[in-house]
Tab-separated table of C-alpha atoms and ligand atoms in Angstrom:
chain	number	residue	atom	x	y	z
A	1	MET	CA	8.481	-2.948	10.228
A	2	SER	CA	11.742	-0.766	9.436
A	3	THR	CA	13.444	-0.342	12.429
A	4	LEU	CA	14.490	3.207	13.237
A	5	ARG	CA	18.462	3.340	12.899
A	6	PRO	CA	20.592	5.656	15.347
A	7	ARG	CA	22.362	7.685	12.610
A	8	LEU	CA	18.523	8.686	11.648
A	9	LEU	CA	17.976	10.038	14.949
A	10	ILE	CA	18.926	13.533	14.384
A	11	ALA	CA	17.156	13.973	11.328
A	12	VAL	CA	14.007	12.526	12.956
A	13	LEU	CA	14.488	14.924	15.794
A	14	ALA	CA	14.732	17.815	13.367
A	15	ALA	CA	11.909	16.669	11.470
A	16	ALA	CA	9.694	16.223	14.262
A	17	THR	CA	10.427	19.906	15.133
A	18	ALA	CA	9.543	20.965	11.571
A	19	PHE	CA	6.077	19.216	11.910
A	20	GLY	CA	5.772	20.996	15.240
A	21	VAL	CA	6.055	17.930	17.510
A	22	SER	CA	7.194	19.124	21.059
A	23	GLY	CA	9.392	16.959	23.630
A	24	SER	CA	10.972	13.794	22.313
A	25	ALA	CA	10.203	12.159	19.301
A	26	GLY	CA	10.258	9.043	21.140
A	27	ALA	CA	8.403	5.722	21.702
A	28	GLU	CA	5.195	7.533	22.734
A	29	SER	CA	4.410	8.469	19.737
A	30	ALA	CA	5.450	5.473	17.925
A	31	PRO	CA	2.970	3.857	15.533
A	32	PRO	CA	0.982	0.850	16.874
A	33	PRO	CA	2.159	-2.353	15.043
A	34	SER	CA	0.066	-3.199	12.029
A	35	GLY	CA	-2.854	-5.104	13.628
A	36	ASP	CA	-5.951	-3.609	15.073
A	37	GLY	CA	-7.191	-0.054	15.384
A	38	PRO	CA	-6.500	3.150	13.639
A	39	ILE	CA	-2.931	4.119	12.700
A	40	ARG	CA	-2.434	7.735	14.031
A	41	GLY	CA	0.098	10.260	13.302
A	42	VAL	CA	0.604	9.522	9.584
A	43	VAL	CA	1.665	12.311	7.303
A	44	LEU	CA	2.151	10.509	3.904
A	45	ALA	CA	0.942	6.993	3.013
A	46	VAL	CA	1.605	5.001	-0.193
A	47	HIS	CA	0.510	1.496	-1.728
A	48	GLY	CA	1.761	-0.440	-4.492
A	49	GLY	CA	-1.613	-1.991	-5.389
A	50	ALA	CA	-4.228	-4.525	-3.827
A	51	GLY	CA	-3.710	-8.330	-4.663
A	52	SER	CA	-2.269	-11.265	-2.704
A	53	LEU	CA	1.358	-11.753	-1.368
A	54	PRO	CA	1.410	-14.723	0.738
A	55	ARG	CA	4.870	-14.624	3.018
A	56	GLY	CA	7.156	-16.951	1.246
A	57	SER	CA	5.803	-16.292	-2.127
A	58	ILE	CA	8.712	-13.848	-3.048
A	59	THR	CA	12.309	-13.893	-2.830
A	60	PRO	CA	14.006	-12.057	0.125
A	61	GLU	CA	15.725	-9.816	-2.555
A	62	ARG	CA	12.399	-8.975	-3.966
A	63	GLU	CA	10.701	-8.350	-0.719
A	64	ARG	CA	13.685	-5.982	0.302
A	65	ALA	CA	13.030	-4.332	-3.379
A	66	TYR	CA	9.451	-3.615	-2.492
A	67	ARG	CA	10.415	-2.267	0.872
A	68	ASP	CA	12.921	-0.070	-0.276
A	69	GLY	CA	10.573	1.307	-2.887
A	70	LEU	CA	7.912	2.282	-0.702
A	71	GLU	CA	10.292	3.411	2.298
A	72	LYS	CA	12.320	5.752	-0.783
A	73	ALA	CA	8.772	7.094	-1.873
A	74	LEU	CA	7.688	7.792	1.720
A	75	ARG	CA	11.123	9.603	2.499
A	76	THR	CA	10.817	11.564	-0.571
A	77	GLY	CA	7.311	12.967	0.087
A	78	TYR	CA	8.308	13.346	3.572
A	79	ARG	CA	11.191	15.611	3.396
A	80	LEU	CA	9.121	17.933	1.166
A	81	LEU	CA	6.466	18.156	4.049
A	82	ALA	CA	9.246	18.753	6.589
A	83	ASP	CA	10.186	21.572	4.471
A	84	GLY	CA	6.767	23.217	4.626
A	85	ARG	CA	5.768	21.957	1.150
A	86	PRO	CA	1.959	21.160	0.447
A	87	SER	CA	0.662	17.729	0.622
A	88	LEU	CA	0.174	18.261	-3.038
A	89	ASP	CA	3.872	18.272	-3.560
A	90	ALA	CA	4.532	15.242	-1.365
A	91	VAL	CA	1.839	12.818	-3.222
A	92	GLU	CA	3.208	14.010	-6.454
A	93	ALA	CA	6.808	13.215	-5.713
A	94	ALA	CA	5.698	9.704	-3.965
A	95	VAL	CA	3.946	8.805	-6.825
A	96	ARG	CA	7.017	9.514	-9.339
A	97	VAL	CA	9.371	7.502	-7.359
A	98	LEU	CA	6.772	4.574	-7.451
A	99	GLU	CA	6.408	5.325	-11.373
A	100	ASP	CA	10.185	4.907	-11.696
A	101	ASP	CA	10.268	1.672	-10.057
A	102	PRO	CA	10.008	-1.329	-12.278
A	103	LEU	CA	8.427	-3.328	-9.223
A	104	PHE	CA	5.210	-1.230	-9.955
A	105	ASN	CA	2.277	-1.219	-12.384
A	106	ALA	CA	2.720	2.491	-13.057
A	107	GLY	CA	5.330	4.130	-15.192
A	108	LYS	CA	8.373	1.812	-15.730
A	109	GLY	CA	7.085	-1.613	-15.173
A	110	ALA	CA	3.318	-0.845	-16.593
A	111	VAL	CA	1.461	-3.633	-17.675
A	112	PHE	CA	0.484	-4.445	-21.363
A	113	ASN	CA	-2.620	-4.183	-23.101
A	114	THR	CA	-4.148	-6.732	-25.744
A	115	ASP	CA	-1.632	-5.156	-28.543
A	116	ALA	CA	1.315	-5.285	-26.188
A	117	GLU	CA	1.359	-1.530	-25.695
A	118	HIS	CA	1.340	0.419	-22.427
A	119	GLU	CA	-1.385	3.002	-21.883
A	120	LEU	CA	-0.997	4.838	-18.716
A	121	ASP	CA	-3.785	6.267	-16.624
A	122	ALA	CA	-3.218	8.827	-13.631
A	123	SER	CA	-4.745	11.711	-11.236
A	124	ILE	CA	-4.122	14.139	-8.649
A	125	MET	CA	-6.401	16.227	-6.495
A	126	ASP	CA	-5.798	18.895	-3.818
A	127	GLY	CA	-8.030	18.638	-0.899
A	128	ARG	CA	-7.746	22.538	-0.167
A	129	ASP	CA	-9.622	23.582	-3.225
A	130	LEU	CA	-10.606	20.408	-4.914
A	131	ARG	CA	-8.785	21.276	-7.865
A	132	SER	CA	-7.776	18.132	-9.682
A	133	GLY	CA	-5.903	16.816	-12.921
A	134	ALA	CA	-6.054	13.461	-14.685
A	135	VAL	CA	-4.834	11.695	-17.977
A	136	ALA	CA	-5.863	8.624	-19.357
A	137	GLY	CA	-4.279	6.324	-22.071
A	138	VAL	CA	-0.978	8.311	-22.558
A	139	HIS	CA	1.641	6.260	-24.493
A	140	ASN	CA	4.797	8.534	-24.240
A	141	THR	CA	5.005	10.255	-21.018
A	142	LYS	CA	7.518	9.314	-18.518
A	143	ASN	CA	5.678	10.411	-15.243
A	144	PRO	CA	2.080	10.313	-15.967
A	145	ILE	CA	1.329	11.960	-12.427
A	146	SER	CA	3.284	14.859	-13.191
A	147	LEU	CA	1.556	15.403	-16.530
A	148	ALA	CA	-1.988	14.811	-14.379
A	149	ARG	CA	-0.770	17.844	-12.255
A	150	MET	CA	0.066	19.885	-15.190
A	151	VAL	CA	-3.364	19.361	-16.836
A	152	MET	CA	-4.669	20.784	-13.355
A	153	GLU	CA	-2.379	23.689	-13.234
A	154	ARG	CA	-1.585	24.740	-16.826
A	155	SER	CA	-4.911	23.849	-18.718
A	156	PRO	CA	-8.479	25.086	-17.908
A	157	HIS	CA	-9.351	21.336	-17.878
A	158	VAL	CA	-9.383	18.320	-15.345
A	159	LEU	CA	-9.207	14.933	-17.746
A	160	MET	CA	-6.899	14.910	-20.891
A	161	ALA	CA	-6.725	11.664	-22.869
A	162	GLY	CA	-4.284	9.856	-25.588
A	163	ALA	CA	-2.198	11.564	-27.835
A	164	GLY	CA	-3.565	14.884	-26.904
A	165	ALA	CA	-2.382	14.280	-23.488
A	166	ASP	CA	0.918	13.457	-24.601
A	167	THR	CA	1.361	16.374	-26.869
A	168	PHE	CA	0.100	18.745	-24.009
A	169	ALA	CA	2.974	16.556	-22.164
A	170	LEU	CA	5.694	17.574	-25.077
A	171	ARG	CA	4.690	21.263	-25.079
A	172	ASN	CA	4.849	21.832	-21.197
A	173	GLY	CA	8.412	20.198	-21.162
A	174	VAL	CA	7.267	16.820	-19.480
A	175	PRO	CA	9.846	14.120	-20.414
A	176	TYR	CA	8.914	12.222	-23.156
A	177	THR	CA	9.574	8.749	-23.461
A	178	THR	CA	9.354	5.797	-26.073
A	179	GLN	CA	7.183	2.811	-25.218
A	180	ASP	CA	9.913	0.638	-24.859
A	181	TYR	CA	11.084	2.570	-21.421
A	182	TYR	CA	8.187	0.897	-19.885
A	183	PHE	CA	9.133	-2.630	-20.680
A	184	THR	CA	9.999	-5.395	-18.185
A	185	GLN	CA	9.943	-8.964	-18.990
A	186	ARG	CA	7.774	-9.662	-16.069
A	187	ARG	CA	4.940	-7.966	-17.169
A	188	TRP	CA	5.714	-9.522	-20.959
A	189	ASP	CA	5.582	-12.818	-19.041
A	190	SER	CA	2.067	-12.013	-17.657
A	191	LEU	CA	0.771	-10.682	-21.129
A	192	MET	CA	1.922	-14.044	-22.669
A	193	GLU	CA	0.294	-16.116	-19.853
A	194	ALA	CA	-2.956	-14.127	-20.145
A	195	LYS	CA	-3.071	-14.755	-23.858
A	196	GLN	CA	-3.305	-18.713	-23.278
A	197	PRO	CA	-6.501	-20.240	-24.109
A	198	ASP	CA	-7.207	-21.550	-20.961
A	199	ALA	CA	-5.931	-18.260	-19.068
A	200	GLU	CA	-8.127	-17.089	-15.704
A	201	PRO	CA	-8.920	-13.286	-16.176
A	202	LYS	CA	-5.955	-11.440	-15.293
A	203	GLU	CA	-6.430	-9.173	-12.220
A	204	GLY	CA	-4.733	-6.143	-11.770
A	205	GLY	CA	-2.156	-5.543	-9.434
A	206	GLY	CA	1.024	-2.855	-8.567
A	207	THR	CA	-1.253	0.318	-9.041
A	208	VAL	CA	0.554	2.872	-7.098
A	209	GLY	CA	-0.921	5.968	-5.048
A	210	ALA	CA	-0.153	8.286	-2.197
A	211	VAL	CA	-2.088	10.507	0.307
A	212	ALA	CA	-0.786	13.071	2.495
A	213	VAL	CA	-1.612	15.863	5.210
A	214	ASP	CA	0.625	19.112	5.517
A	215	ARG	CA	1.399	21.297	8.375
A	216	SER	CA	-1.776	23.245	7.500
A	217	ARG	CA	-3.831	20.154	7.609
A	218	GLU	CA	-4.471	19.975	3.862
A	219	VAL	CA	-4.736	16.876	2.408
A	220	ALA	CA	-4.021	15.486	-1.185
A	221	ALA	CA	-4.259	12.463	-3.472
A	222	ALA	CA	-2.488	10.865	-6.425
A	223	THR	CA	-2.943	7.594	-8.141
A	224	SER	CA	-0.890	6.101	-11.458
A	225	THR	CA	-1.330	2.867	-13.084
A	226	GLY	CA	-0.856	0.815	-16.239
A	227	GLY	CA	-4.123	-0.763	-15.644
A	228	LEU	CA	-4.900	-4.636	-16.169
A	229	THR	CA	-2.904	-6.849	-18.090
A	230	ASN	CA	-4.149	-7.527	-21.482
A	231	LYS	CA	-6.875	-4.716	-21.286
A	232	LEU	CA	-8.581	-3.552	-24.419
A	233	VAL	CA	-6.949	-0.787	-26.234
A	234	GLY	CA	-8.421	2.605	-25.097
A	235	ARG	CA	-9.940	0.887	-21.681
A	236	VAL	CA	-9.551	3.171	-18.913
A	237	GLY	CA	-9.994	2.164	-15.459
A	238	ASP	CA	-10.794	4.237	-12.153
A	239	SER	CA	-7.309	5.894	-11.195
A	240	PRO	CA	-7.667	8.781	-13.249
A	241	ILE	CA	-11.305	9.146	-12.682
A	242	ILE	CA	-11.622	11.838	-9.918
A	243	GLY	CA	-14.216	10.479	-7.257
A	244	ALA	CA	-13.264	6.722	-8.437
A	245	GLY	CA	-9.773	6.085	-8.145
A	246	THR	CA	-8.826	9.395	-6.337
A	247	TYR	CA	-10.409	12.016	-4.227
A	248	ALA	CA	-9.352	14.306	-1.430
A	249	ASN	CA	-11.033	17.011	0.630
A	250	SER	CA	-9.386	18.674	3.306
A	251	ARG	CA	-12.790	18.649	5.513
A	252	THR	CA	-12.896	14.806	5.127
A	253	VAL	CA	-10.212	12.679	3.683
A	254	ALA	CA	-7.757	11.958	0.732
A	255	VAL	CA	-8.038	8.623	-0.853
A	256	SER	CA	-6.191	6.488	-3.500
A	257	CYS	CA	-7.982	3.437	-4.641
A	258	THR	CA	-6.656	0.072	-6.382
A	259	GLY	CA	-8.655	-2.977	-7.394
A	260	THR	CA	-11.145	-3.700	-10.108
A	261	GLY	CA	-11.599	-0.362	-11.958
A	262	GLU	CA	-14.632	-0.719	-13.651
A	263	VAL	CA	-16.354	-1.269	-10.256
A	264	PHE	CA	-14.566	1.464	-8.506
A	265	ILE	CA	-15.825	3.760	-11.184
A	266	ARG	CA	-19.411	2.256	-10.665
A	267	GLY	CA	-19.359	2.525	-6.886
A	268	VAL	CA	-17.643	6.073	-7.238
A	269	ALA	CA	-15.347	4.770	-4.675
A	270	ALA	CA	-13.108	7.284	-3.236
A	271	TYR	CA	-15.651	10.084	-3.481
A	272	ASP	CA	-18.048	7.834	-1.229
A	273	ILE	CA	-15.591	7.470	1.530
A	274	SER	CA	-15.509	11.166	1.727
A	275	ALA	CA	-19.156	11.411	1.164
A	276	ILE	CA	-20.015	8.941	4.219
A	277	MET	CA	-17.714	10.852	6.310
A	278	GLU	CA	-19.201	14.402	5.360
A	279	TYR	CA	-22.756	13.609	5.723
A	280	THR	CA	-22.641	11.009	8.655
A	281	GLY	CA	-19.455	12.307	10.375
A	282	ALA	CA	-18.146	8.693	10.349
A	283	PRO	CA	-14.713	8.351	11.278
A	284	VAL	CA	-12.129	7.453	8.504
A	285	ARG	CA	-11.699	3.807	9.255
A	286	ARG	CA	-15.306	3.250	9.439
A	287	ALA	CA	-16.260	4.758	6.294
A	288	ALA	CA	-13.233	3.468	4.293
A	289	SER	CA	-14.397	0.195	5.114
A	290	LYS	CA	-17.871	0.273	4.493
A	291	VAL	CA	-16.961	1.201	0.877
A	292	VAL	CA	-14.246	-1.458	0.438
A	293	ASN	CA	-15.780	-4.431	2.616
A	294	GLU	CA	-19.142	-3.891	1.825
A	295	LYS	CA	-20.079	-1.747	-1.107
A	296	ILE	CA	-17.548	-2.612	-3.577
A	297	PRO	CA	-17.938	-6.475	-2.911
A	298	ALA	CA	-21.571	-6.172	-3.306
A	299	LEU	CA	-21.045	-4.629	-6.942
A	300	GLY	CA	-18.820	-7.755	-7.642
A	301	ALA	CA	-15.431	-6.791	-7.144
A	302	THR	CA	-12.523	-6.715	-5.023
A	303	GLY	CA	-9.551	-4.032	-3.695
A	304	GLY	CA	-8.132	-1.809	-1.456
A	305	VAL	CA	-7.639	1.622	-0.464
A	306	ILE	CA	-5.374	4.199	1.534
A	307	ALA	CA	-7.137	6.768	3.093
A	308	LEU	CA	-6.002	9.435	5.474
A	309	ASP	CA	-7.869	12.116	7.342
A	310	PRO	CA	-6.212	15.786	8.127
A	311	ARG	CA	-5.574	14.562	11.583
A	312	GLY	CA	-3.374	12.045	10.225
A	313	THR	CA	-5.589	8.977	10.900
A	314	LEU	CA	-4.926	6.396	8.512
A	315	ALA	CA	-7.085	3.324	7.176
A	316	THR	CA	-6.044	0.706	4.844
A	317	PRO	CA	-8.877	-1.616	4.239
A	318	HIS	CA	-8.875	-4.529	1.418
A	319	SER	CA	-11.061	-6.946	0.329
A	320	THR	CA	-8.259	-8.521	-1.643
A	321	PRO	CA	-5.889	-10.938	0.609
A	322	GLY	CA	-3.227	-8.036	0.845
A	323	LEU	CA	-2.356	-4.625	0.118
A	324	ILE	CA	1.114	-3.412	-0.782
A	325	ASN	CA	1.487	-0.203	1.515
A	326	GLY	CA	3.432	1.750	3.696
A	327	TYR	CA	3.259	4.871	5.728
A	328	ILE	CA	5.597	7.465	7.618
A	329	THR	CA	4.482	9.466	10.640
A	330	ARG	CA	4.960	12.928	11.877
A	331	ASP	CA	8.049	12.106	13.564
A	332	GLY	CA	9.600	10.317	10.550
A	333	ARG	CA	8.993	6.592	11.393
A	334	VAL	CA	8.607	4.347	8.306
A	335	VAL	CA	6.499	1.222	8.194
A	336	THR	CA	6.193	-0.876	5.198
A	337	ARG	CA	3.600	-3.678	4.625
A	338	VAL	CA	4.193	-6.207	1.764
A	339	TYR	CA	2.771	-9.325	2.765
A	340	ASN	CA	-0.994	-10.447	3.315
A	341	ASP	CA	-0.619	-10.967	6.986
A	342	GLU	CA	1.035	-7.628	7.515
A	343	THR	CA	-2.141	-5.539	6.843
A	344	PRO	CA	-5.081	-6.035	8.521
A	345	ALA	CA	-8.485	-6.359	5.973
A	346	GLY	CA	-10.547	-4.040	7.897
B	1	LIG	N1	-7.589	0.112	-10.620
B	1	LIG	C1	-6.728	-0.088	-11.532
B	1	LIG	C2	-7.558	-0.235	-12.957
B	1	LIG	O1	-8.558	-0.751	-13.107
B	1	LIG	C3	-6.144	-1.738	-11.698
B	1	LIG	C4	-5.300	-1.792	-9.824
B	1	LIG	O2	-5.581	-1.153	-8.987
B	1	LIG	O3	-4.872	-2.959	-9.733
B	1	LIG	O4	-6.734	0.399	-13.897
């Protein structure tokens, strides 16, 4: 858990006022330590993919880099929320930070497909009115999440794919990039490993997402990924599929998923969490856990989600050993969770 540095206190207090928190922004509204029970008072959460990161499996430098990346994304989105901007702005901004961070499998640092190319998927959804935008298989867009938002706001469509989506980006001034921009040695090595004759099928990992709630209690969700290492050219996962990898409805919940995309599509995972809440009145934690720990495993896959309800209650269930994630509360406290033992599975 990141500690609250004294020099941040003034900013924290100012931000607490911006969110309408009365009285002192002190210990009473502190989040519970990661462990049992729902996490309350959250305004923005991000994830950096489901997978497994046992303590000791990475260097302290890499651990720091993960935590710094998550924290930067959280603080970037939080500033917007504290300024009174909508949750849609916060999730887009948070995901952009993670797309620009080479550690994560989205934007720079995305994995390679079978032909050693990068094909990127992203989607965004506004819980106010269920408007949404998504892109699949883009090759030359620096920040796919911003293109997804542009599809939502500047086209009559919801989902655009491939070359047409990249051209739409160019026409709308979304920064273009060549494929080598996305390159990282680590992802290249993973591709080479995956191509060994005796290689185990590669899991994903490193997909990013964000969920947020703003002052008006409107929620939004966003997800971005390079997909799975060594995926077939043209393969599209759940991340750009509204209802599968991303969903937001201000009457229920905002959800961003990570895991085996094919199964999250078949299970319509993100929407299912919202539907369970809408039709049964279940709280977010129970609904998210039912889908992630029962329904998706029953279809043969593992993964995780971040799910945030309009009251600021966060659930982060996962059936993988871990889920890289972090959240920031109304009063500006940041918690980052990198290792398996930091995030309860339920
Ligand atoms: N869900 C992503 C996909 O299938 C991968 C992941 O989350 O690891 O493309």
